Short mmCIF file of C-alpha atoms in Angstrom, two decimals:
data_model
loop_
_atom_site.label_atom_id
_atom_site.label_comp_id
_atom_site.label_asym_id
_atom_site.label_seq_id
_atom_site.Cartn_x
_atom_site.Cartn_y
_atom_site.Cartn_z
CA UNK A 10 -4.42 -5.16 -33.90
CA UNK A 11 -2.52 -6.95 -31.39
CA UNK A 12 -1.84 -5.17 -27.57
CA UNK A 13 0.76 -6.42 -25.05
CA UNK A 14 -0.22 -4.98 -21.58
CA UNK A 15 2.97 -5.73 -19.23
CA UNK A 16 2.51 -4.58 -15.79
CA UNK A 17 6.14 -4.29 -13.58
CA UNK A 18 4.87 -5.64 -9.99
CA UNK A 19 6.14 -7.92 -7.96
CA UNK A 20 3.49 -10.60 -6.38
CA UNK A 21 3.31 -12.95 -3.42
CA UNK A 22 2.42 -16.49 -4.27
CA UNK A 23 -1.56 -17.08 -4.62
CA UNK A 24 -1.82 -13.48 -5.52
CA UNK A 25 -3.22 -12.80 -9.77
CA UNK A 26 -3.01 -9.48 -11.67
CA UNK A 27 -5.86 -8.32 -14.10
CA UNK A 28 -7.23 -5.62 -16.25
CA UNK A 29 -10.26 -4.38 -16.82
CA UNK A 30 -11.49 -1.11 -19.10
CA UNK A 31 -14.48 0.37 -21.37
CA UNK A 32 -14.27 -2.39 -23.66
CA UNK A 33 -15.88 -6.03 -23.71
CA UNK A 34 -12.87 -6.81 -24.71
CA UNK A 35 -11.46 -6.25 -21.10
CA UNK A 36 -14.73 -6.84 -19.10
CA UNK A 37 -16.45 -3.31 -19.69
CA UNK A 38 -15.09 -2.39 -16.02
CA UNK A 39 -16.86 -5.06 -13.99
CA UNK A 40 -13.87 -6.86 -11.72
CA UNK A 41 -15.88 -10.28 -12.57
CA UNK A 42 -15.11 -10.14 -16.44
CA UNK A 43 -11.69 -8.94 -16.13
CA UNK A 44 -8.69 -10.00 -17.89
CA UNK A 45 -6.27 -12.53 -16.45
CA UNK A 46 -3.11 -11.57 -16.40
CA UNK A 47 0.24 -13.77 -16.73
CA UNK A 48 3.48 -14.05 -14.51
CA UNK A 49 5.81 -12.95 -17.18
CA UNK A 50 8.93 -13.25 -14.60
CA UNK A 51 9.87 -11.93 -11.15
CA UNK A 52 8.81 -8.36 -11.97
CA UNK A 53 5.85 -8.27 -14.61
CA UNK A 54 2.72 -9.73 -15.14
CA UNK A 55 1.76 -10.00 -19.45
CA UNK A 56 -1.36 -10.07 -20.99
CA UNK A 57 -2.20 -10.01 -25.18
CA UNK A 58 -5.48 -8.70 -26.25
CA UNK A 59 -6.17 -9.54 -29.85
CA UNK A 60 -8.49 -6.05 -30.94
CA UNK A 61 -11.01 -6.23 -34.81
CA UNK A 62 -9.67 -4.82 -37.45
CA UNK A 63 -10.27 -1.02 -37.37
CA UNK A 64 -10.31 -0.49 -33.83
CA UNK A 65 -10.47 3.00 -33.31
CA UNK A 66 -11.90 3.80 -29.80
CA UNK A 67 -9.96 5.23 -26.80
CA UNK A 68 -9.61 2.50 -24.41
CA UNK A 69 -9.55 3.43 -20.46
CA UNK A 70 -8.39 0.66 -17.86
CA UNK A 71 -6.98 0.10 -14.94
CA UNK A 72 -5.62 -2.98 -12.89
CA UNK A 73 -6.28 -4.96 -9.91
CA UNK A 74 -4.95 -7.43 -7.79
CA UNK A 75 -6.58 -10.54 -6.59
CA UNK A 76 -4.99 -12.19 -3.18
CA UNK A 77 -5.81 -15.40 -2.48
CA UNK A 78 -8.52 -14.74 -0.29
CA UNK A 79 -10.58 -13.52 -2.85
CA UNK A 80 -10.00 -9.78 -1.83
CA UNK A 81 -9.15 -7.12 -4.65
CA UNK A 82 -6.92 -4.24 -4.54
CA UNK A 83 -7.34 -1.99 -7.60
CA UNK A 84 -4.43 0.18 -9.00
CA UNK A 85 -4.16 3.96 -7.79
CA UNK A 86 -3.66 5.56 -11.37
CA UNK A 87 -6.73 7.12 -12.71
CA UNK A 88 -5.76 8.19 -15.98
CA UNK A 89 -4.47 4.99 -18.10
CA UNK A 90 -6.10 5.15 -21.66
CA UNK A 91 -5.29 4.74 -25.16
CA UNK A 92 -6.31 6.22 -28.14
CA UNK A 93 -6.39 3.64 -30.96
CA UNK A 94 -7.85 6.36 -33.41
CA UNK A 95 -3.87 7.78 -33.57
CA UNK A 96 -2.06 4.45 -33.81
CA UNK A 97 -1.50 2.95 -37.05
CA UNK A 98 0.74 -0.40 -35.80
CA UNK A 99 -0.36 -3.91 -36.09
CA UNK A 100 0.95 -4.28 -32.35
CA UNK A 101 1.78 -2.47 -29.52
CA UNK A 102 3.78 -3.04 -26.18
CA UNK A 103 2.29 -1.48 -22.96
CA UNK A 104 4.78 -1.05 -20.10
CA UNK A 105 2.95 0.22 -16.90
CA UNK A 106 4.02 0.04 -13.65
CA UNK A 107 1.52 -0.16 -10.46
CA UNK A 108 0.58 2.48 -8.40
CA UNK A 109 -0.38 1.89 -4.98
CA UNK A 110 -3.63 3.93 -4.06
CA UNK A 111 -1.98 4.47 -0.68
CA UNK A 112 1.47 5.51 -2.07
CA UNK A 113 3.02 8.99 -0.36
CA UNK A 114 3.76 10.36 -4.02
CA UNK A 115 -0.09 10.52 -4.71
CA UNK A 116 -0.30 13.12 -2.72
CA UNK A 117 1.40 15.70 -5.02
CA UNK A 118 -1.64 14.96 -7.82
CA UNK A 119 -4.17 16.21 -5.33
CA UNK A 120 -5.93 18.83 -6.13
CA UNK A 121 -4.50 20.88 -2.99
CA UNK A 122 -1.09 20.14 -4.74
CA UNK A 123 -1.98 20.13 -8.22
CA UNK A 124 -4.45 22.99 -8.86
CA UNK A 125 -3.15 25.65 -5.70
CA UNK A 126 0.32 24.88 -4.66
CA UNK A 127 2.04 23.39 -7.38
CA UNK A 128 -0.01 25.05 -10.48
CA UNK A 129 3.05 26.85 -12.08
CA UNK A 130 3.83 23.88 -14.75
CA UNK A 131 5.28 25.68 -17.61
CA UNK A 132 3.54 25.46 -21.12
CA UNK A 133 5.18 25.15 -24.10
CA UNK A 134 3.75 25.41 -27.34
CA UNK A 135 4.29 22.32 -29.39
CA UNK A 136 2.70 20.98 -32.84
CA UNK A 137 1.23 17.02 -31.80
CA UNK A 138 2.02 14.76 -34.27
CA UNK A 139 -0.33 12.21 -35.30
CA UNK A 140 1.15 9.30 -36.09
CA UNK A 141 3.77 7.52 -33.65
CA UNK A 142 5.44 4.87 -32.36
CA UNK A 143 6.32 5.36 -29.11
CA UNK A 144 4.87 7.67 -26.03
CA UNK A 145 6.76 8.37 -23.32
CA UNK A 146 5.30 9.61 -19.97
CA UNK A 147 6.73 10.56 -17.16
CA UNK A 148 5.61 11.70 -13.54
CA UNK A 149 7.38 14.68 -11.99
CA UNK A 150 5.10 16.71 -9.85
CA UNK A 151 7.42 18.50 -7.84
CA UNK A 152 8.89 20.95 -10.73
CA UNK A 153 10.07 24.10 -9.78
CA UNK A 154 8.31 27.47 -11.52
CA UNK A 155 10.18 27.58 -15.62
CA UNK A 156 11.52 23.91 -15.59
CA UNK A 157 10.32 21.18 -17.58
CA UNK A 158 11.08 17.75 -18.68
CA UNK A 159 13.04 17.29 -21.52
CA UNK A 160 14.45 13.66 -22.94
CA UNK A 161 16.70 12.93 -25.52
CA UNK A 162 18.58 9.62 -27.14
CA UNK A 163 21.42 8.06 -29.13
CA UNK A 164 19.25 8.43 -32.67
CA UNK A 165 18.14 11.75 -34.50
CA UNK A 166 14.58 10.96 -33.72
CA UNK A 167 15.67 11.38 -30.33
CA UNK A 168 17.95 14.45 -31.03
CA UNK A 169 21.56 12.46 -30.71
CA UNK A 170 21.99 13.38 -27.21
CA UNK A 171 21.37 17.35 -27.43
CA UNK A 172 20.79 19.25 -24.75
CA UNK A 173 20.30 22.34 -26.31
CA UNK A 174 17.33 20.89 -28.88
CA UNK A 175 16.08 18.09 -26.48
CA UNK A 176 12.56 16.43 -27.44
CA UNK A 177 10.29 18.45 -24.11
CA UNK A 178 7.33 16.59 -22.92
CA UNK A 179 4.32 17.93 -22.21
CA UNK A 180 2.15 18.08 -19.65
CA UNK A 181 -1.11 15.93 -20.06
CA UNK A 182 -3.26 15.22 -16.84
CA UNK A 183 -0.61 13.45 -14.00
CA UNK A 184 1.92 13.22 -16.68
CA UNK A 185 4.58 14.91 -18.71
CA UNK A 186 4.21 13.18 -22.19
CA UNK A 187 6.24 12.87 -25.34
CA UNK A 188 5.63 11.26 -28.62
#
């Protein structure tokens, strides 16, 4: 199985992008067996990890940035992984975007936000499928009490555009998710 990590973040010359997770494969978390990542163009970075046949482990990572000094900033988000055990494609395409550590918006996914002021998220009951091509996730932690986020698209799999049957993510740690 073949993964295509792309990473949207703009970087200053001399500065390099990597990855690193639970895997040998991407340096088993230690920053000096990381993954080198590629400038793709202006706005992403690109990496392609080749995976053995049967890979079937949940893979957590994150990403860091090396400046040219030698000094390394790692990624804010906490909860990147994937679970190979549910994906049955011969390739998949990644598209994360970075989050600053020290970006205002955290703030919402502390646990003063999260778990006490903002812990009305609506549940819906929903049957998981478990095979899919695509997952969607979104971030939207300032909902109001009874909404929730709902997406649909120009093809029946994504409901033509209804509004009144939309495809309604769930909520799954920091994100609302839909497969």
């Amino acid at each position: 199985m073949t993964i295509h990590f792309y990473l949207r973040y703009h970087t200053n010359f001399g500065q390099t992008l990597f990855i690193t997770g639970n895997s040998d494969l991407l340096g088993n978390h230690d920053a000096a067996k990381a993954v080198e990542m590629s400038f793709y163009n202006n706005d992403y970075w690109h990496v392609k990890i080749d995976l053995p046949d049967h890979f079937d482990d949940t893979v957590s990572y994150t990403y860091f940035l090396k400046d040219a000094d030698g000094t390394e900033v790692f990624d804010g988000e906490e909860n990147r992984s994937l679970d190979f055990s549910s994906l049955a494609s011969g390739s998949i395409a990644v598209w994360d975007v970075w989050n600053g550590g020290n970006d205002f918006r955290n703030a919402y996914f502390t646990r003063a936000f999260s778990k006490v002021l903002l812990s009305h998220v609506a549940r819906v009951r929903k049957r998981a499928l478990k095979y899919f091509t695509h997952e969607f996730r979104v971030k939207a932690p300032l909902l109001r009490q009874g909404e929730v986020i709902c997406m649909s698209g120009s093809t029946p799999n994504l409901k033509n555009w209804s509004t009144s049957d939309p495809i309604i993510m769930m909520p799954r740690n920091d994100w609302f998710v839909a497969n």
